[in-house]
Amino acid sequence: MPLPSPVSSAPAHPLPSTSSSPGHPEVECGIGDWDKLLYGNHRFVIEVGTTHTHTEGAEAAGRAHRVVLPWRRQDPEPATVEVIVVSARSGGRVRNLTVEQATRESGTLVFEAIDGAGIYFVYYLPYAMLGKPHYPQAQYLPRRPAADPAWAAAVGGSAWAPERGLPRAEVLRYEAASERDSFAPMNFTASAIELESLHARHPGEAFLVFPEDRLNPVSMRADLPAHWVINGPSDTFRAAAEPGEDYVVQLGLYAQRDLAGLSVEVASASGGHCINTDGVDRLGRPWHRTLDVPAGTVLALFVILPIPKHAAGTTHYASITVSATGNPARNVEVALDVLPEEEADPVVSAGGFGEPRYLRRLAWLDSAVAQDSELVAPFTAVTLDESARTLGILGRTLQLTESGLPAQITSTFTAAVTSTEGPAVELLSAPIRLDVDGVKWTHSPLEFKREGPARISWRSRWTGRAGQSTAMSLELKGVLDADGTVTYGLRLTPGSTFAADDVGLQLALHRAAVPFAMGLGVPGGRRPETLNWTWDVATRNQDSLWLGGVNAGLQLALRDGSYERPLNTNFYREKPLVEPASWANRQGSTVGGGVTLRTVGDDVMVRASSGARTLEAGKPLDFDFRLLLTPFKPIQPGKHLGKRYFHEPANPSEIKAAGATVVNIHHATAPAPYINDPLLSAERLRKYVAACHQKGLKAKIYNTVRELTFHSPELLPLLQLDHEIFSDGPGAGHIWLQEHAGSGYVSAWFAPNVEDIAVVTTGESRWENFYVRSLQELAMGDDGIDGIYLDDIAYDRHAMLRVRKVLERACATRGVVGPEIDLHSANQFTAHDGYASSANLYMEQLPYVDRLWLGEYFDYDNTDPDYWLVELSGIPFGLMGEMLEGGGNPWRGMVFGMTGRAPAVDNRPLWEFWAATGLEGAQMRGFWDPQSPVRTSHPDVLATTWLTERGMVVALASWAGQTEDVTLIFDDDALTAGASGAAATGRHIEAPPIRGYQPAAEYAPGQSIAIEPQRGLLLWIGF
């Protein structure tokens, strides 16, 4: 199809530049080199010619010059911001300086040319970095007049005849401190006169469209780039493209009137769509929305055009139609000149994304990688006995009532949590029920559906009646996943208006089965006898309660259809929980809903109530809830001890020599400098991973979605997606964000050593698709990563499962065991995090995690063993952990198989002891196990035992308040069962020397052993 001339008068040409845009309408643009923390990111280079001497006034006044800077600013109050002038010759700062005028369009300065003729630099946006080092809040320096009053009076009055004026300095060019800091070409604003001219040329048009090179992502939302206004909108776009790439066409839309129902249609032989309005959501479903754009604002639209490989050497055409309700549509005709094969990028032709700055990775927002119901290790297929209404998963069974709610939950995990071959432990003392103020229910037969080996769902319909006239219905949808997640959707619809005293979910559990609790304001540890809790989402990140023992438990989480995952880790209050309308039952400033726990005889009664309310006819309420059945999987103590971690990408030979087997590559390091986008340094990362593999080391990468580096070229485009990817917030933060991202974001981590700035994401969006696809890219090939290190988790279990699948499948393709996924979390039981225990907050992801690092701000010295077991160790949930804050407590840690983080903590002495005693092949029996073969004579000095063929290691740790003399108590039956028939009661007891842990000592059988408070010993007892 023939096209008019392209958007730019410059001819189309090959990559990397695809169309031309002037950097600044009046002056050249460049990059300079200076201390931007002293002067800011932007300056104008000006030149002073030969100075004319005047007999009137002082000598300084005779060196005065005027300059007009066409700065075209977007900051709202230029007159309040400091201006600094520096001589290029001497580096001296000009003190005699006045600002005659400072508008957003230009600034007029009068300054003293202190070194006479030559070059001067005008820094017009200097700033100060305030706040915390890693969470800065930058502010422009306020205007502080420093000129000598006599000089200012002289240049402003009697020293100069008004008709003669001051000599003018010439503006040579604009410079930025780096390419990333530069305002060219997208952040120089149009003048008021230019805007008036644009409006006059396009009267009555609701919106205008400005095609723009993808290398120049739109930044400003309330201002128009000057070159758009000067050149005008266009209905054509022409550029060069690679065969096989996902080409991104960027259209800048300027709304001259309020727009509603904005949509984008793409006509192309190879398809295409606009990511602002269409795509695939994070659950793999088609996604579509229309947009509203307020008058006077700018919105960037990004259209993905797949370019077939066979199109090499041809021109690919597309037509993009932008429509808004009640307004004429606008068409943009696109012609992409596809490079011939011999000139094409082989990486892109082979299916790679090539240079990230070309934005091809935006197509990953539609990725469907790992969207299936297949199994991951170690989980087994869900079984179903339909006649008994019983479903089975790894180590657990779920029996249903005829209503579809749980009748019984059973666990066969052993007390050591190392096997699923133990005796059955039943949790429920009565079936779970939903009570609606005396309503009597009848139920349709359950309808089961197998959705894959990892999932079975069921449905039922309830019909109820209260009294003679009030009828209502309830739709139940239940799902059991192979990991132990039970999801219920209960939609209650009254047939007539009904005043109910309560709608409540009732659970009754065996008291002996649930000695521990965590959640709803209860720190992990011993279960309270009573609990009274109400909803307060503004300050508390609480909607779930875990009750259980080490080898059987459940977490109850209360939801409705409006649930969105909140932000966490310092940012909870920026996006708190969405209160469930059903369970909370808010009426004005009060809520009727809450949770109570009561211990009654041998039962623990839990009731989630919504309180008194009027159920209105025909208005459904969603009383959804989720159960997590714990533990999720058996722990593997030997494997845990065999994975010895090193948290620094040092020389692989040195890491190997230190005794580690796995290296965690953190961000802000040479292989991965930028947070949560390690593909930006993919080549360096792969070389380092390959070097680790050559030394027999596993290599894992820090990579989450909680925040994203500003080095990602996609950041500015993603900010255009109406807070789908990035959370709305107060803005500010680092100066780059203020100058380029504008407002409406939450600023995050700043790593000054690599100058990395981040923005907080929403957690649940199409960014999940991008993230999973990027992990696939990182893990593929022999030099692919072996896993990931998660610094808190901003996504749900659906995303976590996809992550596990994509990494597990990548490991399988290269024939290695894996992956390894770590979870680190700071203690979130704090006011700014909403008093949420980390293990409870992330319990839904724990089935797919291999190791916990809990973490900063946890107290290892002043908390009891129950807290350690439930809140820190991970053992009741089927995994093991490590310590972080202050290096942890190594003696208490060893009772749970936990150590501190190397190299900050030197674990080599412990690792050498493990190797010498064969712990990596031993059976672990913790103090929590009734069959533990060794105990002590004091209840506050606890013992965990590792049984080997040659003997056993006993870890002792004290929670007593003073030094205690204890003796060891042996269970010969447990020893016989666990150590090839050997007994230890008469054996010699040795405390081998372990540097930094304990001196050498020997003990006779029955001899007392002194254990200091907060310390312990590692004992070897040979058979």
mmCIF file of C-alpha atoms in Angstrom, residues 320-471:
data_model
loop_
_atom_site.group_PDB
_atom_site.id
_atom_site.type_symbol
_atom_site.label_atom_id
_atom_site.label_comp_id
_atom_site.label_asym_id
_atom_site.label_seq_id
_atom_site.Cartn_x
_atom_site.Cartn_y
_atom_site.Cartn_z
ATOM 1 C CA ILE A 320 -3.406 1.689 13.659
ATOM 2 C CA THR A 321 -6.805 3.180 14.491
ATOM 3 C CA VAL A 322 -7.259 5.179 17.679
ATOM 4 C CA SER A 323 -10.881 5.765 18.716
ATOM 5 C CA ALA A 324 -12.656 7.522 21.558
ATOM 6 C CA THR A 325 -16.363 7.483 22.287
ATOM 7 C CA GLY A 326 -18.224 10.233 20.455
ATOM 8 C CA ASN A 327 -15.199 11.442 18.465
ATOM 9 C CA PRO A 328 -13.806 10.768 15.002
ATOM 10 C CA ALA A 329 -11.172 8.054 14.904
ATOM 11 C CA ARG A 330 -7.603 8.713 13.798
ATOM 12 C CA ASN A 331 -5.533 6.375 11.654
ATOM 13 C CA VAL A 332 -1.758 6.095 11.600
ATOM 14 C CA GLU A 333 -0.314 4.281 8.617
ATOM 15 C CA VAL A 334 2.912 2.445 9.458
ATOM 16 C CA ALA A 335 5.609 1.314 7.028
ATOM 17 C CA LEU A 336 8.516 -0.685 8.419
ATOM 18 C CA ASP A 337 11.431 -1.280 6.067
ATOM 19 C CA VAL A 338 12.642 -4.724 7.136
ATOM 20 C CA LEU A 339 16.379 -5.244 6.880
ATOM 21 C CA PRO A 340 17.643 -7.900 4.472
ATOM 22 C CA GLU A 341 18.969 -11.107 6.035
ATOM 23 C CA GLU A 342 22.618 -10.214 5.516
ATOM 24 C CA GLU A 343 22.181 -6.976 7.505
ATOM 25 C CA ALA A 344 19.919 -8.377 10.214
ATOM 26 C CA ASP A 345 20.886 -8.967 13.840
ATOM 27 C CA PRO A 346 21.414 -12.746 14.151
ATOM 28 C CA VAL A 347 20.377 -12.679 17.804
ATOM 29 C CA VAL A 348 16.975 -11.234 16.946
ATOM 30 C CA SER A 349 16.587 -13.534 13.923
ATOM 31 C CA ALA A 350 17.185 -16.496 16.250
ATOM 32 C CA GLY A 351 14.359 -15.418 18.548
ATOM 33 C CA GLY A 352 16.308 -13.264 21.005
ATOM 34 C CA PHE A 353 15.360 -9.766 22.075
ATOM 35 C CA GLY A 354 18.668 -8.111 21.165
ATOM 36 C CA GLU A 355 19.301 -4.664 22.600
ATOM 37 C CA PRO A 356 16.804 -3.989 25.432
ATOM 38 C CA ARG A 357 16.495 -0.316 24.421
ATOM 39 C CA TYR A 358 14.446 -1.321 21.376
ATOM 40 C CA LEU A 359 11.636 -2.348 23.781
ATOM 41 C CA ARG A 360 11.041 -5.733 22.129
ATOM 42 C CA ARG A 361 10.674 -7.275 25.586
ATOM 43 C CA LEU A 362 7.353 -5.452 26.002
ATOM 44 C CA ALA A 363 5.859 -8.353 24.039
ATOM 45 C CA TRP A 364 6.615 -10.534 27.084
ATOM 46 C CA LEU A 365 3.673 -8.903 28.835
ATOM 47 C CA ASP A 366 1.610 -11.462 26.881
ATOM 48 C CA SER A 367 3.784 -14.478 27.701
ATOM 49 C CA ALA A 368 1.908 -17.686 28.564
ATOM 50 C CA VAL A 369 5.018 -19.551 29.762
ATOM 51 C CA ALA A 370 4.177 -22.158 32.456
ATOM 52 C CA GLN A 371 0.418 -21.516 32.381
ATOM 53 C CA ASP A 372 -0.709 -25.106 33.008
ATOM 54 C CA SER A 373 -1.860 -27.530 35.713
ATOM 55 C CA GLU A 374 1.165 -29.808 35.554
ATOM 56 C CA LEU A 375 3.090 -31.002 38.598
ATOM 57 C CA VAL A 376 6.364 -29.803 40.017
ATOM 58 C CA ALA A 377 8.583 -31.804 42.364
ATOM 59 C CA PRO A 378 8.011 -33.205 44.921
ATOM 60 C CA PHE A 379 4.245 -33.008 44.640
ATOM 61 C CA THR A 380 2.106 -35.916 43.482
ATOM 62 C CA ALA A 381 -1.057 -35.973 41.407
ATOM 63 C CA VAL A 382 -4.277 -35.150 43.244
ATOM 64 C CA THR A 383 -6.316 -38.298 43.813
ATOM 65 C CA LEU A 384 -10.094 -38.520 44.126
ATOM 66 C CA ASP A 385 -12.404 -41.092 45.692
ATOM 67 C CA GLU A 386 -15.657 -39.568 44.511
ATOM 68 C CA SER A 387 -17.931 -41.934 46.424
ATOM 69 C CA ALA A 388 -16.173 -41.065 49.711
ATOM 70 C CA ARG A 389 -15.761 -37.412 48.691
ATOM 71 C CA THR A 390 -12.071 -37.709 49.603
ATOM 72 C CA LEU A 391 -9.133 -36.110 47.823
ATOM 73 C CA GLY A 392 -5.492 -36.958 48.420
ATOM 74 C CA ILE A 393 -2.220 -35.100 47.942
ATOM 75 C CA LEU A 394 1.345 -35.536 49.193
ATOM 76 C CA GLY A 395 1.014 -36.478 52.880
ATOM 77 C CA ARG A 396 -2.489 -35.056 53.309
ATOM 78 C CA THR A 397 -6.107 -35.920 52.616
ATOM 79 C CA LEU A 398 -9.181 -33.716 52.399
ATOM 80 C CA GLN A 399 -12.597 -35.251 53.035
ATOM 81 C CA LEU A 400 -15.640 -33.192 52.037
ATOM 82 C CA THR A 401 -19.132 -33.006 53.440
ATOM 83 C CA GLU A 402 -22.060 -33.288 51.056
ATOM 84 C CA SER A 403 -22.054 -29.463 50.955
ATOM 85 C CA GLY A 404 -18.517 -29.374 49.561
ATOM 86 C CA LEU A 405 -16.912 -27.915 52.697
ATOM 87 C CA PRO A 406 -14.185 -29.835 54.568
ATOM 88 C CA ALA A 407 -15.347 -32.650 56.824
ATOM 89 C CA GLN A 408 -11.842 -33.721 57.826
ATOM 90 C CA ILE A 409 -8.229 -32.808 57.090
ATOM 91 C CA THR A 410 -5.593 -35.455 57.766
ATOM 92 C CA SER A 411 -1.801 -35.396 57.683
ATOM 93 C CA THR A 412 0.559 -38.382 57.585
ATOM 94 C CA PHE A 413 3.776 -36.393 57.902
ATOM 95 C CA THR A 414 6.065 -37.771 60.571
ATOM 96 C CA ALA A 415 6.856 -35.707 63.642
ATOM 97 C CA ALA A 416 10.366 -35.199 62.213
ATOM 98 C CA VAL A 417 8.715 -33.829 59.020
ATOM 99 C CA THR A 418 11.162 -35.943 57.005
ATOM 100 C CA SER A 419 8.600 -38.403 55.625
ATOM 101 C CA THR A 420 4.914 -38.755 54.764
ATOM 102 C CA GLU A 421 4.762 -42.310 56.141
ATOM 103 C CA GLY A 422 3.734 -41.374 59.671
ATOM 104 C CA PRO A 423 0.520 -42.079 61.582
ATOM 105 C CA ALA A 424 -2.517 -40.066 60.530
ATOM 106 C CA VAL A 425 -3.159 -36.843 62.436
ATOM 107 C CA GLU A 426 -6.692 -35.447 62.150
ATOM 108 C CA LEU A 427 -7.093 -31.695 62.499
ATOM 109 C CA LEU A 428 -10.857 -31.166 62.636
ATOM 110 C CA SER A 429 -13.046 -32.234 65.552
ATOM 111 C CA ALA A 430 -16.157 -31.321 63.509
ATOM 112 C CA PRO A 431 -16.848 -30.457 59.868
ATOM 113 C CA ILE A 432 -16.353 -26.853 58.777
ATOM 114 C CA ARG A 433 -19.652 -25.077 58.196
ATOM 115 C CA LEU A 434 -20.998 -21.720 57.013
ATOM 116 C CA ASP A 435 -23.788 -20.469 59.272
ATOM 117 C CA VAL A 436 -26.314 -17.934 58.042
ATOM 118 C CA ASP A 437 -28.476 -17.080 61.048
ATOM 119 C CA GLY A 438 -30.488 -20.268 61.306
ATOM 120 C CA VAL A 439 -30.862 -20.964 57.583
ATOM 121 C CA LYS A 440 -31.373 -24.658 56.818
ATOM 122 C CA TRP A 441 -29.577 -25.793 53.672
ATOM 123 C CA THR A 442 -30.060 -28.490 51.116
ATOM 124 C CA HIS A 443 -27.233 -29.271 48.710
ATOM 125 C CA SER A 444 -26.989 -30.474 45.132
ATOM 126 C CA PRO A 445 -24.636 -33.406 44.501
ATOM 127 C CA LEU A 446 -20.969 -32.421 44.208
ATOM 128 C CA GLU A 447 -19.651 -32.124 40.672
ATOM 129 C CA PHE A 448 -15.915 -32.844 40.401
ATOM 130 C CA LYS A 449 -13.612 -31.825 37.580
ATOM 131 C CA ARG A 450 -10.014 -32.876 37.039
ATOM 132 C CA GLU A 451 -8.217 -29.858 35.559
ATOM 133 C CA GLY A 452 -4.833 -31.567 35.348
ATOM 134 C CA PRO A 453 -2.663 -33.773 37.527
ATOM 135 C CA ALA A 454 -2.076 -30.865 39.918
ATOM 136 C CA ARG A 455 -5.670 -29.704 40.371
ATOM 137 C CA ILE A 456 -9.201 -30.970 41.027
ATOM 138 C CA SER A 457 -12.191 -28.669 41.455
ATOM 139 C CA TRP A 458 -15.762 -29.205 42.578
ATOM 140 C CA ARG A 459 -19.053 -27.327 42.636
ATOM 141 C CA SER A 460 -22.322 -27.475 44.484
ATOM 142 C CA ARG A 461 -25.432 -25.355 44.833
ATOM 143 C CA TRP A 462 -27.047 -24.757 48.185
ATOM 144 C CA THR A 463 -30.672 -23.816 48.667
ATOM 145 C CA GLY A 464 -31.721 -22.420 52.007
ATOM 146 C CA ARG A 465 -34.744 -21.077 53.825
ATOM 147 C CA ALA A 466 -35.190 -19.137 57.047
ATOM 148 C CA GLY A 467 -38.678 -19.238 58.475
ATOM 149 C CA GLN A 468 -41.569 -19.452 56.026
ATOM 150 C CA SER A 469 -40.668 -16.822 53.449
ATOM 151 C CA THR A 470 -36.931 -16.017 53.306
ATOM 152 C CA ALA A 471 -35.118 -18.030 50.651
#
